[in-house]
Short mmCIF file of C-alpha atoms and ligand atoms in Angstrom, two decimals:
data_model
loop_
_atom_site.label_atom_id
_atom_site.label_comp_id
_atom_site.label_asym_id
_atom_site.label_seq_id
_atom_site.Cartn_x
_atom_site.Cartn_y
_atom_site.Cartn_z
CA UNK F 1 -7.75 -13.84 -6.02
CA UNK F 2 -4.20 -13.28 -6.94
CA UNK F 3 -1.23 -15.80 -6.60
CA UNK F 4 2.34 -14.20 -5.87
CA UNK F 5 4.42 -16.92 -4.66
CA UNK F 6 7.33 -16.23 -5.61
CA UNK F 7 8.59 -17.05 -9.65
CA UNK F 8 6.34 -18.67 -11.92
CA UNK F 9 2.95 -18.03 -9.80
CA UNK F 10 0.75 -15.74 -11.59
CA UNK F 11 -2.29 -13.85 -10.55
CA UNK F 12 -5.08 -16.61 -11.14
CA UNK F 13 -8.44 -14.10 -11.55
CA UNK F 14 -8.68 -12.17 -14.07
CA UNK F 15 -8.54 -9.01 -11.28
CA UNK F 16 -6.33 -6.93 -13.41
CA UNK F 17 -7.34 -7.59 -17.07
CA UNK F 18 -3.57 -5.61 -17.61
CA UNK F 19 -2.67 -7.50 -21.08
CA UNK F 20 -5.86 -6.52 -22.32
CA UNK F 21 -5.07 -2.94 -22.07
CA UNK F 22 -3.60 -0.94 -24.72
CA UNK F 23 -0.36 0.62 -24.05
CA UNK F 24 -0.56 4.09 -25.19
CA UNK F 25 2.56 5.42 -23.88
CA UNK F 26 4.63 8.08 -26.20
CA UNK F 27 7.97 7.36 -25.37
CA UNK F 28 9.20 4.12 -26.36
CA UNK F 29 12.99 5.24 -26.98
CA UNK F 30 15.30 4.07 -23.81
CA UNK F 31 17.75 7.20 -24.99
CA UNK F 32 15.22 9.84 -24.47
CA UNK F 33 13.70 12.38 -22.17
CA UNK F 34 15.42 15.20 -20.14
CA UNK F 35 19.36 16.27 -19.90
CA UNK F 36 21.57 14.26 -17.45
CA UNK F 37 21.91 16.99 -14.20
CA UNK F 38 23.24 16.63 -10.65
CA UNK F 39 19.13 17.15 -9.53
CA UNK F 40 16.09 14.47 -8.38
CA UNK F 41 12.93 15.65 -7.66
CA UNK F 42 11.30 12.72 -5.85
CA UNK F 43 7.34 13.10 -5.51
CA UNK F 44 5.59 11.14 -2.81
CA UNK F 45 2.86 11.46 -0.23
CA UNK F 46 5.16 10.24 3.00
CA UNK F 47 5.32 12.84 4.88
CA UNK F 48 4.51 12.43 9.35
CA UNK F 49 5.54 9.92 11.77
CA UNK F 50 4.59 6.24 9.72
CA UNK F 51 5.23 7.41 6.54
CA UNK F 52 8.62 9.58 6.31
CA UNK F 53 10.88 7.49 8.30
CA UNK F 54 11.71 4.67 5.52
CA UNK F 55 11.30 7.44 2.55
CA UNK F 56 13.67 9.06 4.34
CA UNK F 57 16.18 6.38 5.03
CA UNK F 58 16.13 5.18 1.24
CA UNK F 59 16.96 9.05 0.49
CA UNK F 60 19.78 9.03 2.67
CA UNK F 61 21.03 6.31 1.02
CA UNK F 62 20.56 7.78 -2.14
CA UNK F 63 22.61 10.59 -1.46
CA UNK F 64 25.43 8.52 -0.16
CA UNK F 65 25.73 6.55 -2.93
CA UNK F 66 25.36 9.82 -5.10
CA UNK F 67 26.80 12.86 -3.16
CA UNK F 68 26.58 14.87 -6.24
CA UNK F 69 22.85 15.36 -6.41
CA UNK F 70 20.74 17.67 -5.00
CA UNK F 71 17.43 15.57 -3.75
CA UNK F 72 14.55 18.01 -3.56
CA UNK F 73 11.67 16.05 -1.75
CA UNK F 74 8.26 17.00 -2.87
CA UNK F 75 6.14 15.26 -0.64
CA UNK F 76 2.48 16.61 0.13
CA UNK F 77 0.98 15.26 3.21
CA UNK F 78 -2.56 13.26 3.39
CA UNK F 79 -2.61 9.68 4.06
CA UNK F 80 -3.02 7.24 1.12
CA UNK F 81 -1.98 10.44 -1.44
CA UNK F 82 -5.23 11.44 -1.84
CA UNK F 83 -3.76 15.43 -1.85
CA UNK F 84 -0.11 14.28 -3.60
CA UNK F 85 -2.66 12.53 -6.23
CA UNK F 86 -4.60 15.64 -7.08
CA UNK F 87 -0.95 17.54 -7.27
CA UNK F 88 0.17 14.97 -9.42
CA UNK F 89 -2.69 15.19 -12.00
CA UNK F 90 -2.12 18.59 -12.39
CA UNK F 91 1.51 18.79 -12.72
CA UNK F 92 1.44 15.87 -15.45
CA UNK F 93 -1.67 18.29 -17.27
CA UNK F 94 0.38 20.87 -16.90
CA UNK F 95 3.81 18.47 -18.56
CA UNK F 96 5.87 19.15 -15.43
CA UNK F 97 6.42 16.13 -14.53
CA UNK F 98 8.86 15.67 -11.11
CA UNK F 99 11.61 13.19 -11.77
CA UNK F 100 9.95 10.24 -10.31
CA UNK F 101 6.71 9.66 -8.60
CA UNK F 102 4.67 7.53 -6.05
CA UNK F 103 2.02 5.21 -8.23
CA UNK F 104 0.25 2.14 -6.26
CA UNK F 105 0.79 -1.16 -8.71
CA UNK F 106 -2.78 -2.24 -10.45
CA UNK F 107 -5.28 0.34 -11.70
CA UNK F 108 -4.20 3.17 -10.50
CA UNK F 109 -0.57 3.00 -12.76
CA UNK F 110 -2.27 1.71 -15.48
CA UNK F 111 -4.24 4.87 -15.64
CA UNK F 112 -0.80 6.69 -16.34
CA UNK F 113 0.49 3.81 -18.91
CA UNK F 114 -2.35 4.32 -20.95
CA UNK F 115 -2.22 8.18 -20.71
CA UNK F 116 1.19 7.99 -22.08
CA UNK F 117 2.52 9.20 -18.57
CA UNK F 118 5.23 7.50 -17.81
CA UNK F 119 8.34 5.45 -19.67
CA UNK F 120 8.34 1.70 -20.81
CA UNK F 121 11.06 0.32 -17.97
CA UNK F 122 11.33 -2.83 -19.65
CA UNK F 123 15.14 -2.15 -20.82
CA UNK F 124 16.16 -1.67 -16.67
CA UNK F 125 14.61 -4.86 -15.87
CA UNK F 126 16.62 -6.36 -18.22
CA UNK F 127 19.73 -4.21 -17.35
CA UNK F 128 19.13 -5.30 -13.82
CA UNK F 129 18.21 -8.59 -13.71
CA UNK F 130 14.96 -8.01 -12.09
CA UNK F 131 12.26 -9.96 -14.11
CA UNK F 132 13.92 -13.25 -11.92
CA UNK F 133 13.16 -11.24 -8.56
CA UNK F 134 9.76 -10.24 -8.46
CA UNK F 135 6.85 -12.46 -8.37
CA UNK F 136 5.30 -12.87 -11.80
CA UNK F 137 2.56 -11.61 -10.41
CA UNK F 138 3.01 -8.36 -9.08
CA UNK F 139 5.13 -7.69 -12.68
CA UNK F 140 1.54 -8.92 -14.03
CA UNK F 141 0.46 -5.50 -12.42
CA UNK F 142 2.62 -3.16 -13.72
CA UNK F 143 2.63 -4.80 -17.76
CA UNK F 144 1.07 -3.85 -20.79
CA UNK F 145 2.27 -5.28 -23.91
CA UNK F 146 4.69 -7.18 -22.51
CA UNK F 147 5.83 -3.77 -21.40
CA UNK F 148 7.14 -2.86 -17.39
CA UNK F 149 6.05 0.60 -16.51
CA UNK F 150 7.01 1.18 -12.68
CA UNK F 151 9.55 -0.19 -10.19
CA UNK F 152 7.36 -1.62 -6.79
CA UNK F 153 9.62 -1.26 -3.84
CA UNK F 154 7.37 -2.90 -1.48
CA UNK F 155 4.47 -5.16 -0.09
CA UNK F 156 1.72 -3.77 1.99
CA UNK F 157 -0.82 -5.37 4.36
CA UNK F 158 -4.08 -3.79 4.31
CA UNK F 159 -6.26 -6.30 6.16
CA UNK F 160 -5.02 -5.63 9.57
CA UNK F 161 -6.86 -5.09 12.68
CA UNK F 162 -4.38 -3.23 15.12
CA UNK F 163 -5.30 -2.99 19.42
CA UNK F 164 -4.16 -2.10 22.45
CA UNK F 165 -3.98 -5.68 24.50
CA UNK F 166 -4.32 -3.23 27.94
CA UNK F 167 -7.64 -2.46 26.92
CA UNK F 168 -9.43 -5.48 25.84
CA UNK F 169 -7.10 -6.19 29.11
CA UNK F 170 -8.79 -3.34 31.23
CA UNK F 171 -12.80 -4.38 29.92
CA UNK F 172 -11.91 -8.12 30.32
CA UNK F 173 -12.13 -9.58 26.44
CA UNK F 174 -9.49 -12.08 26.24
CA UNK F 175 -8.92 -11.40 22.51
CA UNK F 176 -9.26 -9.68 18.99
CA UNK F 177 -12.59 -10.46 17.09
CA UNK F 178 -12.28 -12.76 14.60
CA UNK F 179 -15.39 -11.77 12.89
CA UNK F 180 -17.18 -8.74 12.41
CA UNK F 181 -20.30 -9.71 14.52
CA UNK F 182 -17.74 -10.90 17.16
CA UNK F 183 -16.95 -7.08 16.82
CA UNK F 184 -19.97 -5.72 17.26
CA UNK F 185 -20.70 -8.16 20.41
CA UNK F 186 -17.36 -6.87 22.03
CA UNK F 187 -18.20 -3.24 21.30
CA UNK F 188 -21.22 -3.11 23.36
CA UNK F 189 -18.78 -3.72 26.41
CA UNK F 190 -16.47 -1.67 25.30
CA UNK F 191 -19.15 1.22 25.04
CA UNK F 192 -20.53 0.83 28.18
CA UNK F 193 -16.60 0.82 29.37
CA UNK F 194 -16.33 4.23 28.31
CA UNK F 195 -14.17 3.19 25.48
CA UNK F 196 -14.43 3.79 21.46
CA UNK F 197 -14.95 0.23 19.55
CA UNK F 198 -13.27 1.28 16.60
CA UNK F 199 -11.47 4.44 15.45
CA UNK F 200 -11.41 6.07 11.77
CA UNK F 201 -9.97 8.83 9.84
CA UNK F 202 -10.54 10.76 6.83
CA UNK F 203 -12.61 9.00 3.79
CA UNK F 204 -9.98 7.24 2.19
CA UNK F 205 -9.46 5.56 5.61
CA UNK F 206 -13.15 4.66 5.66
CA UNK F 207 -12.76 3.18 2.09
CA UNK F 208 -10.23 1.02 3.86
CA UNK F 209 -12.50 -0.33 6.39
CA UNK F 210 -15.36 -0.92 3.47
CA UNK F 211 -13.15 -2.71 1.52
CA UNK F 212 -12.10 -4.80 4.40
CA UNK F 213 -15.28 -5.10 5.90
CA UNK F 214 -16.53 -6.41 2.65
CA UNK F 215 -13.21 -9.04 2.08
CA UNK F 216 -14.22 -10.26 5.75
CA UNK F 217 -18.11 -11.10 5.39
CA UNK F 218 -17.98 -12.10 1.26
CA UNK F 219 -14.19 -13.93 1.76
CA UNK F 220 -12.06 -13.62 -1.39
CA UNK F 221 -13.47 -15.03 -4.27
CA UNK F 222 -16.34 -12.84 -4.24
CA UNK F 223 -14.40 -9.68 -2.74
CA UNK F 224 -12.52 -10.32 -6.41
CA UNK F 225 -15.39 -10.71 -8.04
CA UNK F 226 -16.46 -7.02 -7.16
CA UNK F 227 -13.97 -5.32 -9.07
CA UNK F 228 -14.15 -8.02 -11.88
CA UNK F 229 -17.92 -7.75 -12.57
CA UNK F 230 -18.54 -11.67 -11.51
CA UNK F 231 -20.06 -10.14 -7.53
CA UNK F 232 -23.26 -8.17 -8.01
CA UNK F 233 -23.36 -5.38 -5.89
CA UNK F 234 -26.91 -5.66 -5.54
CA UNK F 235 -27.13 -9.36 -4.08
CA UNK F 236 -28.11 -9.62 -0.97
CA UNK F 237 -24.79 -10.82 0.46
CA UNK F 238 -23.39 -7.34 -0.72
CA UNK F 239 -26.06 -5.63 0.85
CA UNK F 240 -26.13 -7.42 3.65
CA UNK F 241 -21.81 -6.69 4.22
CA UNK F 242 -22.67 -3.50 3.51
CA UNK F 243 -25.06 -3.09 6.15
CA UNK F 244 -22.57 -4.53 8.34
CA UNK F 245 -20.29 -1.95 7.44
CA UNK F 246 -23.25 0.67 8.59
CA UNK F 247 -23.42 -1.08 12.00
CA UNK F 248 -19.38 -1.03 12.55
CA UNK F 249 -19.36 2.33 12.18
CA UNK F 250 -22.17 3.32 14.22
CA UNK F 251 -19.57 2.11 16.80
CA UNK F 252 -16.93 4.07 15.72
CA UNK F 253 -16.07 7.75 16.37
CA UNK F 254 -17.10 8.60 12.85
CA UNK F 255 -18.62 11.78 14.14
CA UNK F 256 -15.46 13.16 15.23
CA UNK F 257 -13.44 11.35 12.63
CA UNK F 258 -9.77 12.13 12.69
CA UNK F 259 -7.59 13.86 10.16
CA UNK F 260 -5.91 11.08 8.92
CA UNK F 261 -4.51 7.92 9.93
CA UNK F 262 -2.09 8.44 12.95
CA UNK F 263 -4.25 10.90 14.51
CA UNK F 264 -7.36 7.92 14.35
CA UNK F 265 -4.21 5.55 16.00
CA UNK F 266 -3.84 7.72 18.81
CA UNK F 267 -6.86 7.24 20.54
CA UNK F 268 -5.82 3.63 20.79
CA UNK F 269 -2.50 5.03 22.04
CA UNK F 270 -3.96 7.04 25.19
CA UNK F 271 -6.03 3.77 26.26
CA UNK F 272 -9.16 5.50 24.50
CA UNK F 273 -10.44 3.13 22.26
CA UNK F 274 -9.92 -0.41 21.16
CA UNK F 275 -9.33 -1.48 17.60
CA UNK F 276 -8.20 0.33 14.14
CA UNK F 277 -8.24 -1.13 10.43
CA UNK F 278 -5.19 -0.03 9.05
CA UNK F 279 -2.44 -0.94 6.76
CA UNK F 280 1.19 -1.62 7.92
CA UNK F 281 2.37 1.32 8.24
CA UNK F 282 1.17 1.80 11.38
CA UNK F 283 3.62 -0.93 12.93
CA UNK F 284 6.15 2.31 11.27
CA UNK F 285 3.79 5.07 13.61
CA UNK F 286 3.31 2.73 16.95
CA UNK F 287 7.17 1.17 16.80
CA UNK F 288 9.58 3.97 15.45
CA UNK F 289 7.40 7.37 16.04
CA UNK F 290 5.84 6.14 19.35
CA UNK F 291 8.69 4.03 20.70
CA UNK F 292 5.96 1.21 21.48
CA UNK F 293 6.68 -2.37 21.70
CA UNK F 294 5.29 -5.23 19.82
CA UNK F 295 2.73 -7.68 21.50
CA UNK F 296 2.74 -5.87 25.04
CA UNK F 297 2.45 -2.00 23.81
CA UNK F 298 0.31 -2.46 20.83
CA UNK F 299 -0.42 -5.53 18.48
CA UNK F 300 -2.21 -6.43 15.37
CA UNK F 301 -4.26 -9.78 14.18
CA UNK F 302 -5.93 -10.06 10.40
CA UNK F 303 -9.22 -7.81 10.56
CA UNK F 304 -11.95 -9.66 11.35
CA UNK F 305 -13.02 -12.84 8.77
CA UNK F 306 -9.96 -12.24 6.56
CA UNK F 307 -7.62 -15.01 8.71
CA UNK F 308 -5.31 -16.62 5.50
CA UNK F 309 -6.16 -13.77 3.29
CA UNK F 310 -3.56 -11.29 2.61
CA UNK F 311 -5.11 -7.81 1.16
CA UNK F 312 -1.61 -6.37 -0.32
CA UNK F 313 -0.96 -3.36 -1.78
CA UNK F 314 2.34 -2.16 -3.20
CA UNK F 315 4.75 1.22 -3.75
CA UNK F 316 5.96 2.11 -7.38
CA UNK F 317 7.96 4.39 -8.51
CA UNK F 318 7.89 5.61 -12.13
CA UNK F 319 10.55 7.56 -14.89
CA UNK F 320 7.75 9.86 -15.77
CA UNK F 321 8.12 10.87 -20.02
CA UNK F 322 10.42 13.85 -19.82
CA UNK F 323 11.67 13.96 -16.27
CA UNK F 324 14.10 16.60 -16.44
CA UNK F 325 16.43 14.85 -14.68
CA UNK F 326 16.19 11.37 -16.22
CA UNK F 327 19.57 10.27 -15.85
CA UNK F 328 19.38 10.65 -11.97
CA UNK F 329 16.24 9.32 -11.67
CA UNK F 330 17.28 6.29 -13.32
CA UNK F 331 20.02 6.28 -10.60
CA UNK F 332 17.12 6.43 -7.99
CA UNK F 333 15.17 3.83 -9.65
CA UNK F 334 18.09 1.46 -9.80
CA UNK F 335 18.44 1.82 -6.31
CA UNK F 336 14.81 1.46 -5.08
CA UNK F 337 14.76 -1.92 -7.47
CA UNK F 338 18.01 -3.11 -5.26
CA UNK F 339 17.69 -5.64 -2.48
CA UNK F 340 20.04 -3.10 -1.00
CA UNK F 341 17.33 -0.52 -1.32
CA UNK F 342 14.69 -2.62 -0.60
CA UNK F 343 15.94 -3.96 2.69
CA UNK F 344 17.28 -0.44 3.79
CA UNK F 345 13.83 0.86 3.16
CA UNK F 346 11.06 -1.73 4.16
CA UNK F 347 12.51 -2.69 7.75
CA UNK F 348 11.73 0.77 8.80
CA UNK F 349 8.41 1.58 6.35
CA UNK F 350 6.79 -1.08 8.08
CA UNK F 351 6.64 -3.10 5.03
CA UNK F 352 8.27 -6.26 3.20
CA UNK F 353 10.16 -6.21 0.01
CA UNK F 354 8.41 -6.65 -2.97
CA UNK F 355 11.53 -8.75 -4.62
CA UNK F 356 11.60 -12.61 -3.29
CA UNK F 357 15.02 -12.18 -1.97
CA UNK F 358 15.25 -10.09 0.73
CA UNK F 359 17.07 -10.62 3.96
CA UNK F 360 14.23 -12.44 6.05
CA UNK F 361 16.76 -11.56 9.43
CA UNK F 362 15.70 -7.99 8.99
CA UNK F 363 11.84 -8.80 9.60
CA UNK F 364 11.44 -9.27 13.15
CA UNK F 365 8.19 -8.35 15.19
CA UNK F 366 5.34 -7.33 13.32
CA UNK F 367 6.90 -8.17 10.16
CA UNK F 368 7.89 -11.08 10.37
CA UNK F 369 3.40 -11.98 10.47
CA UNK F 370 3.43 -10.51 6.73
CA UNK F 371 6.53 -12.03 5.85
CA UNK F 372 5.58 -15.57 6.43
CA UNK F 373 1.43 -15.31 5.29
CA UNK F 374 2.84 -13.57 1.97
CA UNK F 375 4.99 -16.02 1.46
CA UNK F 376 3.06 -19.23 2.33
CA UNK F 377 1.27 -21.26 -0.09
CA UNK F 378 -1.65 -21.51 2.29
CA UNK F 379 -2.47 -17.25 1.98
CA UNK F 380 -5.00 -16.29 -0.80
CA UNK F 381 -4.09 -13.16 -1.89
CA UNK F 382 -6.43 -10.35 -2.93
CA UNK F 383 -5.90 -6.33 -3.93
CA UNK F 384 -6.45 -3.35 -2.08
CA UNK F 385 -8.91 -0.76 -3.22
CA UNK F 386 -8.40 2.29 -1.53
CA UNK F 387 -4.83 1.51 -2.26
CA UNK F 388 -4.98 1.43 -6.37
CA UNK F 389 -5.19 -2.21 -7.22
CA UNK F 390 -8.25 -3.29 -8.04
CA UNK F 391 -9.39 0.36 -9.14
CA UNK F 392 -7.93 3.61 -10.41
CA UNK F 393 -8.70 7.02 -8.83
CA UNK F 394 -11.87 6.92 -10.97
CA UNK F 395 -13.08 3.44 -10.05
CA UNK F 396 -12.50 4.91 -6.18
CA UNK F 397 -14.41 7.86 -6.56
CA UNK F 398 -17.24 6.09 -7.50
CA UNK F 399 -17.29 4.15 -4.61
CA UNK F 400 -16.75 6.94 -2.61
CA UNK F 401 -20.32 8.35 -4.00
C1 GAL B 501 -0.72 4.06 1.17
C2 GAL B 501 0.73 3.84 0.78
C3 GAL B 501 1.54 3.54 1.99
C4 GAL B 501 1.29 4.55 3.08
C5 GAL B 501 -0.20 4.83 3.28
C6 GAL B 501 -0.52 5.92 4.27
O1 GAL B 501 -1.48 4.37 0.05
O2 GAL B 501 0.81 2.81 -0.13
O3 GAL B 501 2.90 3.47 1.68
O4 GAL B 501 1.97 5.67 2.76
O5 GAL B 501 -0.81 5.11 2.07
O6 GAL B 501 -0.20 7.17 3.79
#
């Protein structure tokens, strides 16, 4: 389990043995890297209704506040980046690096950090101010060697189970399930109401449900404990989550699985189906791209056994070594640091700022649920998996298999 609240909390497991990796990264000169040059190539995977709203409202206000450079937005679509990753790896093979780049905080940056990947940040921290503003423990995540390698714009809910209240409505259940054989109790009715229990996507979106499948039957000390060694995968309460996993998707439309995440929402949408496990970025797809209101057109409770847990996740964005437009980038990472940029961007991403000082006023419906559990000293938080926190593309993989 991690501990975030805000300054001087630090993440209490050892999830992310981070200090215990060693920093191999080439470039430890501030001065260095590319030429100064009115250009930003910005590489992300938000691209589709959920994803590209808030990416696109931090760009605007990147190019107000620099009018002189030309943004070229290399986005590749594919939920959770699992496309944009593969890109990635082989543009930084191939040393052509874009100026900045999408990295989850946890495993998955550390994998760049000790490939020599990306630039120690340490002196913008200090420039900025910024070592007082984030929680100790999400810097914990992005450290080696006393070393900052990325700039996290955000905070992430993964353990969310989102419905539409007019069907549990329509087939008379009077609420969400609050545990995963509570689920698969509901979904018989549900089933012989002609509607789908429990919509997924594409594999990574799968991994999501395992990993919060899993969080929901073992709880969080030994969800951590997975990823740290201290869970064995073959006890029986692993096996026996994991067979619960097997039974919630035999009630799922895993035959006919959709193509990524908003297309598995949709079903929910049309009155079609009942529940989805999905990060927060669906309040982004329901709210902005589907004009839906909170509570009455579509709502979302913790997913089932993981009430008090928060399952975060969170953006980064990196100075990769020799960007070749370093000084810009350093512009845009300045920005996406600023409470400015944080609360222009995470009101509409369907997300909360990952400094401790953002402008609570701005989180109203859905997030104001994340807001207050990631704040409160009653919340055990825990990493994502499918996400890059508790394992690196790699570590995934293998899960995957
Ligand atoms: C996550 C990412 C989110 C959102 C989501 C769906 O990995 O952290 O910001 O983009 O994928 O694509």
């Amino acid at each position: 389990m991690m501990s975030f609240r805000r300054r001087g909390l630090r993440v209490v497991a050892a999830l992310v043995a981070v200090s215990l990796l060693a920093a191999a990264c080439g470039d430890d000169d501030d001065d260095g890297g590319g030429e100064a040059s009115a250009e930003f190539e910005f590489f992300s995977w938000w691209t589709g209704g959920g994803d590209s709203e808030g990416k696109q409202a931090l760009l605007d206000l990147f190019a107000e506040q620099n009018p002189d450079v030309e943004i070229v937005d290399s986005a590749i679509a594919g939920g959770a980046g699992t496309n944009a990753q593969a890109e990635l790896a082989n543009r930084l093979l191939a040393d052509d690096p874009p100026d900045s780049y999408q990295r989850h905080a946890g495993k998955e940056l550390l994998e760049d950090i000790e490939a020599g990947e990306v630039e120690d940040l340490t002196f913008l921290y200090d420039e900025e101010g910024w070592r007082d503003v984030f929680p100790e423990g999400l810097l914990d995540l992005i450290t080696v060697d006393d070393k900052l390698y990325s700039v996290p714009v955000n905070i992430h809910r993964s353990n969310l189970l989102w419905y539409n209240p007019a069907v549990l409505q329509e087939v008379g259940i009077a609420g969400p399930p609050a545990t995963w054989d509570e689920f698969l109790a509901q979904a018989a009715t549900l089933e012989a109401a002609g509607k789908i229990p429990l919509t997924v996507g594409p594999t990574w979106t799968q991994q999501h449900l395992l990993e919060n499948v899993l969080l929901g039957e073992l709880g969080p000390d030994a969800y951590t404990g997975l990823w740290d060694g201290s869970t064995d995968w073959e006890s029986p309460e692993v096996i026996g989550a994991l067979d619960t996993f097997t039974q919630v998707l035999d009630h799922s439309n895993l035959d006919s699985a959709a193509a990524d995440w908003q297309p598995a929402i949709d079903p929910l949408i049309e009155g079609d189906a009942a529940y989805n496990v999905m990060g927060d970025w669906a309040d982004t797809y329901y709210r902005i791209e589907k004009e839906l209101d909170w509570e009455t057109g579509y709502n979302a409770t913790t997913s089932p056994g993981t009430a008090g847990v928060f399952n975060f996740l969170s953006d980064s964005f990196t100075l990769p070594v020799d960007a070749p437009h370093r000084d810009t980038a350093l512009e845009w990472l300045k920005l996406a640091g600023s409470k400015e940029g944080q609360d222009t961007f995470n009101p509409v991403k369907g997300s909360i700022p990952a400094r401790t000082d953002g402008d609570a006023s701005l989180y109203t419906g859905y997030l104001a649920m994340p807001l207050a559990d990631w704040t409160s000293e009653e919340t055990t938080i825990v990493g994502s998996l499918a996400h890059g926190v508790v394992a690196d593309n790699a570590g995934k993989a293998e899960i995957d298999s």
